[in-house]
mmCIF file of C-alpha atoms and ligand atoms in Angstrom:
data_model
loop_
_atom_site.group_PDB
_atom_site.id
_atom_site.type_symbol
_atom_site.label_atom_id
_atom_site.label_comp_id
_atom_site.label_asym_id
_atom_site.label_seq_id
_atom_site.Cartn_x
_atom_site.Cartn_y
_atom_site.Cartn_z
ATOM 1 C CA UNK A 1 28.464 22.708 -41.524
ATOM 2 C CA UNK A 2 31.652 22.108 -39.608
ATOM 3 C CA UNK A 3 32.512 19.100 -37.517
ATOM 4 C CA UNK A 4 32.269 21.287 -34.452
ATOM 5 C CA UNK A 5 28.598 22.012 -35.134
ATOM 6 C CA UNK A 6 27.855 18.319 -35.658
ATOM 7 C CA UNK A 7 29.728 17.404 -32.504
ATOM 8 C CA UNK A 8 27.911 19.908 -30.362
ATOM 9 C CA UNK A 9 24.518 18.819 -31.692
ATOM 10 C CA UNK A 10 25.306 15.164 -31.148
ATOM 11 C CA UNK A 11 26.523 15.708 -27.590
ATOM 12 C CA UNK A 12 23.279 17.491 -26.784
ATOM 13 C CA UNK A 13 21.344 14.342 -27.696
ATOM 14 C CA UNK A 14 23.329 12.056 -25.430
ATOM 15 C CA UNK A 15 24.071 13.990 -22.264
ATOM 16 C CA UNK A 16 22.674 11.136 -20.218
ATOM 17 C CA UNK A 17 25.284 8.752 -21.628
ATOM 18 C CA UNK A 18 28.072 11.270 -21.261
ATOM 19 C CA UNK A 19 27.344 12.173 -17.665
ATOM 20 C CA UNK A 20 29.533 10.524 -15.049
ATOM 21 C CA UNK A 21 27.870 11.486 -11.787
ATOM 22 C CA UNK A 22 30.000 10.508 -8.851
ATOM 23 C CA UNK A 23 32.851 9.123 -10.946
ATOM 24 C CA UNK A 24 36.166 10.177 -9.414
ATOM 25 C CA UNK A 25 38.630 12.277 -11.390
ATOM 26 C CA UNK A 26 41.370 10.074 -9.895
ATOM 27 C CA UNK A 27 42.156 7.274 -12.365
ATOM 28 C CA UNK A 28 40.771 4.025 -10.930
ATOM 29 C CA UNK A 29 43.681 1.928 -12.228
ATOM 30 C CA UNK A 30 46.283 4.541 -11.264
ATOM 31 C CA UNK A 31 47.781 4.566 -14.721
ATOM 32 C CA UNK A 32 48.523 7.271 -17.270
ATOM 33 C CA UNK A 33 48.842 6.435 -20.960
ATOM 34 C CA UNK A 34 50.978 8.581 -23.253
ATOM 35 C CA UNK A 35 50.168 7.789 -26.876
ATOM 36 C CA UNK A 36 50.459 9.095 -30.394
ATOM 37 C CA UNK A 37 47.470 11.028 -31.686
ATOM 38 C CA UNK A 38 47.251 8.683 -34.699
ATOM 39 C CA UNK A 39 43.673 8.032 -35.840
ATOM 40 C CA UNK A 40 44.167 4.252 -35.927
ATOM 41 C CA UNK A 41 45.012 3.874 -32.258
ATOM 42 C CA UNK A 42 41.867 3.076 -30.273
ATOM 43 C CA UNK A 43 43.317 2.977 -26.782
ATOM 44 C CA UNK A 44 40.272 1.890 -24.797
ATOM 45 C CA UNK A 45 39.711 -1.502 -26.454
ATOM 46 C CA UNK A 46 43.454 -1.934 -27.049
ATOM 47 C CA UNK A 47 44.351 -1.627 -23.384
ATOM 48 C CA UNK A 48 41.109 -2.817 -21.840
ATOM 49 C CA UNK A 49 40.341 0.569 -20.396
ATOM 50 C CA UNK A 50 36.993 1.932 -19.271
ATOM 51 C CA UNK A 51 36.123 5.527 -18.611
ATOM 52 C CA UNK A 52 37.503 6.504 -15.225
ATOM 53 C CA UNK A 53 40.410 4.036 -15.389
ATOM 54 C CA UNK A 54 43.297 6.106 -16.750
ATOM 55 C CA UNK A 55 44.647 9.442 -17.820
ATOM 56 C CA UNK A 56 45.135 9.631 -21.571
ATOM 57 C CA UNK A 57 47.778 12.028 -22.877
ATOM 58 C CA UNK A 58 48.177 12.189 -26.627
ATOM 59 C CA UNK A 59 50.476 14.128 -28.904
ATOM 60 C CA UNK A 60 52.183 13.752 -32.249
ATOM 61 C CA UNK A 61 54.337 10.663 -31.872
ATOM 62 C CA UNK A 62 53.448 9.869 -28.274
ATOM 63 C CA UNK A 63 56.722 11.520 -27.345
ATOM 64 C CA UNK A 64 57.878 12.442 -23.849
ATOM 65 C CA UNK A 65 57.886 16.165 -24.577
ATOM 66 C CA UNK A 66 57.988 18.901 -21.944
ATOM 67 C CA UNK A 67 54.214 19.175 -22.119
ATOM 68 C CA UNK A 68 53.695 15.415 -21.850
ATOM 69 C CA UNK A 69 55.863 15.504 -18.721
ATOM 70 C CA UNK A 70 53.796 18.419 -17.409
ATOM 71 C CA UNK A 71 50.633 16.340 -17.799
ATOM 72 C CA UNK A 72 52.206 13.205 -16.321
ATOM 73 C CA UNK A 73 53.480 15.256 -13.405
ATOM 74 C CA UNK A 74 49.965 16.535 -12.734
ATOM 75 C CA UNK A 75 48.640 12.991 -13.156
ATOM 76 C CA UNK A 76 50.970 11.615 -10.501
ATOM 77 C CA UNK A 77 51.247 14.506 -8.107
ATOM 78 C CA UNK A 78 47.654 15.714 -8.146
ATOM 79 C CA UNK A 79 45.621 12.668 -9.122
ATOM 80 C CA UNK A 80 47.487 9.668 -7.796
ATOM 81 C CA UNK A 81 48.698 7.701 -10.809
ATOM 82 C CA UNK A 82 51.765 5.514 -10.286
ATOM 83 C CA UNK A 83 52.300 3.848 -13.640
ATOM 84 C CA UNK A 84 52.987 5.118 -17.162
ATOM 85 C CA UNK A 85 52.363 3.257 -20.420
ATOM 86 C CA UNK A 86 53.730 4.825 -23.606
ATOM 87 C CA UNK A 87 52.222 3.755 -26.936
ATOM 88 C CA UNK A 88 53.964 4.525 -30.211
ATOM 89 C CA UNK A 89 53.298 2.793 -33.512
ATOM 90 C CA UNK A 90 54.519 1.744 -36.916
ATOM 91 C CA UNK A 91 53.799 4.033 -39.870
ATOM 92 C CA UNK A 92 53.778 7.140 -37.664
ATOM 93 C CA UNK A 93 53.512 10.514 -39.358
ATOM 94 C CA UNK A 94 56.741 11.536 -37.627
ATOM 95 C CA UNK A 95 58.635 8.545 -38.982
ATOM 96 C CA UNK A 96 61.124 9.824 -41.529
ATOM 97 C CA UNK A 97 59.536 13.276 -41.518
ATOM 98 C CA UNK A 98 62.054 16.042 -42.108
ATOM 99 C CA UNK A 99 62.885 18.033 -39.013
ATOM 100 C CA UNK A 100 64.695 20.605 -41.152
ATOM 101 C CA UNK A 101 61.957 21.005 -43.761
ATOM 102 C CA UNK A 102 59.365 21.401 -41.016
ATOM 103 C CA UNK A 103 61.461 24.045 -39.232
ATOM 104 C CA UNK A 104 62.031 25.844 -42.534
ATOM 105 C CA UNK A 105 58.297 25.918 -43.248
ATOM 106 C CA UNK A 106 57.677 27.426 -39.839
ATOM 107 C CA UNK A 107 60.498 29.922 -40.306
ATOM 108 C CA UNK A 108 58.996 30.909 -43.663
ATOM 109 C CA UNK A 109 55.860 31.836 -41.728
ATOM 110 C CA UNK A 110 57.957 33.848 -39.304
ATOM 111 C CA UNK A 111 57.737 31.318 -36.473
ATOM 112 C CA UNK A 112 60.687 30.054 -34.475
ATOM 113 C CA UNK A 113 59.127 27.727 -31.909
ATOM 114 C CA UNK A 114 61.007 26.499 -28.848
ATOM 115 C CA UNK A 115 59.860 22.940 -29.594
ATOM 116 C CA UNK A 116 60.988 20.527 -32.259
ATOM 117 C CA UNK A 117 58.757 18.341 -34.417
ATOM 118 C CA UNK A 118 60.317 15.202 -32.981
ATOM 119 C CA UNK A 119 60.807 13.378 -36.277
ATOM 120 C CA UNK A 120 62.526 10.010 -35.974
ATOM 121 C CA UNK A 121 64.020 7.300 -38.193
ATOM 122 C CA UNK A 122 63.570 4.345 -35.837
ATOM 123 C CA UNK A 123 60.400 3.965 -33.781
ATOM 124 C CA UNK A 124 61.995 1.618 -31.232
ATOM 125 C CA UNK A 125 64.881 4.002 -30.670
ATOM 126 C CA UNK A 126 62.500 6.940 -30.341
ATOM 127 C CA UNK A 127 60.433 5.025 -27.797
ATOM 128 C CA UNK A 128 63.500 3.983 -25.791
ATOM 129 C CA UNK A 129 64.570 7.621 -25.745
ATOM 130 C CA UNK A 130 61.164 8.691 -24.422
ATOM 131 C CA UNK A 131 61.212 5.958 -21.765
ATOM 132 C CA UNK A 132 64.697 7.030 -20.672
ATOM 133 C CA UNK A 133 63.604 10.633 -20.447
ATOM 134 C CA UNK A 134 60.556 9.759 -18.345
ATOM 135 C CA UNK A 135 62.615 7.526 -16.038
ATOM 136 C CA UNK A 136 64.992 10.441 -15.473
ATOM 137 C CA UNK A 137 62.239 13.025 -14.896
ATOM 138 C CA UNK A 138 61.997 13.959 -11.245
ATOM 139 C CA UNK A 139 58.799 15.798 -12.087
ATOM 140 C CA UNK A 140 57.384 12.268 -11.773
ATOM 141 C CA UNK A 141 57.673 11.000 -8.205
ATOM 142 C CA UNK A 142 56.929 7.374 -9.202
ATOM 143 C CA UNK A 143 59.149 6.099 -12.018
ATOM 144 C CA UNK A 144 59.561 2.378 -11.461
ATOM 145 C CA UNK A 145 56.601 1.320 -13.610
ATOM 146 C CA UNK A 146 57.184 2.998 -16.972
ATOM 147 C CA UNK A 147 56.671 0.704 -19.975
ATOM 148 C CA UNK A 148 56.632 1.228 -23.710
ATOM 149 C CA UNK A 149 54.611 -0.523 -26.420
ATOM 150 C CA UNK A 150 54.616 -0.328 -30.206
ATOM 151 C CA UNK A 151 51.384 -0.878 -32.114
ATOM 152 C CA UNK A 152 51.170 -2.184 -35.664
ATOM 153 C CA UNK A 153 48.032 -0.726 -37.258
ATOM 154 C CA UNK A 154 48.144 -3.300 -40.060
ATOM 155 C CA UNK A 155 48.010 -6.389 -37.857
ATOM 156 C CA UNK A 156 46.703 -5.000 -34.582
ATOM 157 C CA UNK A 157 49.724 -6.416 -32.751
ATOM 158 C CA UNK A 158 50.992 -4.583 -29.683
ATOM 159 C CA UNK A 159 54.578 -5.367 -28.654
ATOM 160 C CA UNK A 160 56.718 -4.220 -25.771
ATOM 161 C CA UNK A 161 59.882 -2.421 -26.795
ATOM 162 C CA UNK A 162 61.956 -3.815 -23.965
ATOM 163 C CA UNK A 163 61.364 -6.480 -21.380
ATOM 164 C CA UNK A 164 60.882 -5.272 -17.846
ATOM 165 C CA UNK A 165 63.305 -6.522 -15.241
ATOM 166 C CA UNK A 166 62.004 -9.627 -13.515
ATOM 167 C CA UNK A 167 60.142 -8.722 -10.398
HETATM 168 ZN ZN1 ZN B 201 52.012 8.489 -34.824
#
């Protein structure tokens, strides 16, 4: 039996809990979270989120890729979010991965994708780069509340990568 079979069976037993009748698709707290797909990041308790509060966009690394920007653009322009929180973490699978080896493996399978893996050597630098890209992305009409955090799965600590300007 695959996970998919188990998942479908389980969902059938708890439709009442999964239903959200009347809950708006517009995030209640007007925030979108861009985070790494890492299994150890449990965003809802980490950030104090409830269902209906936020858009959650996850990818390998939590990087501000073209597709992350697509989703954030839809989040802001169609569904009213005005704030972005980016969550990266220590011990990421992309940390010190080999961009070249990954591209070579794809090429060996005859694939030349337009995207890059996004491997990085320094998580803070990678996060600052993502924040800079988001702040320069006019796809996002609201860019004055974009913050970046780094999670340590070993200790549970969540730290901001740079202090916001005093407001
Ligand atoms: Zn990661």
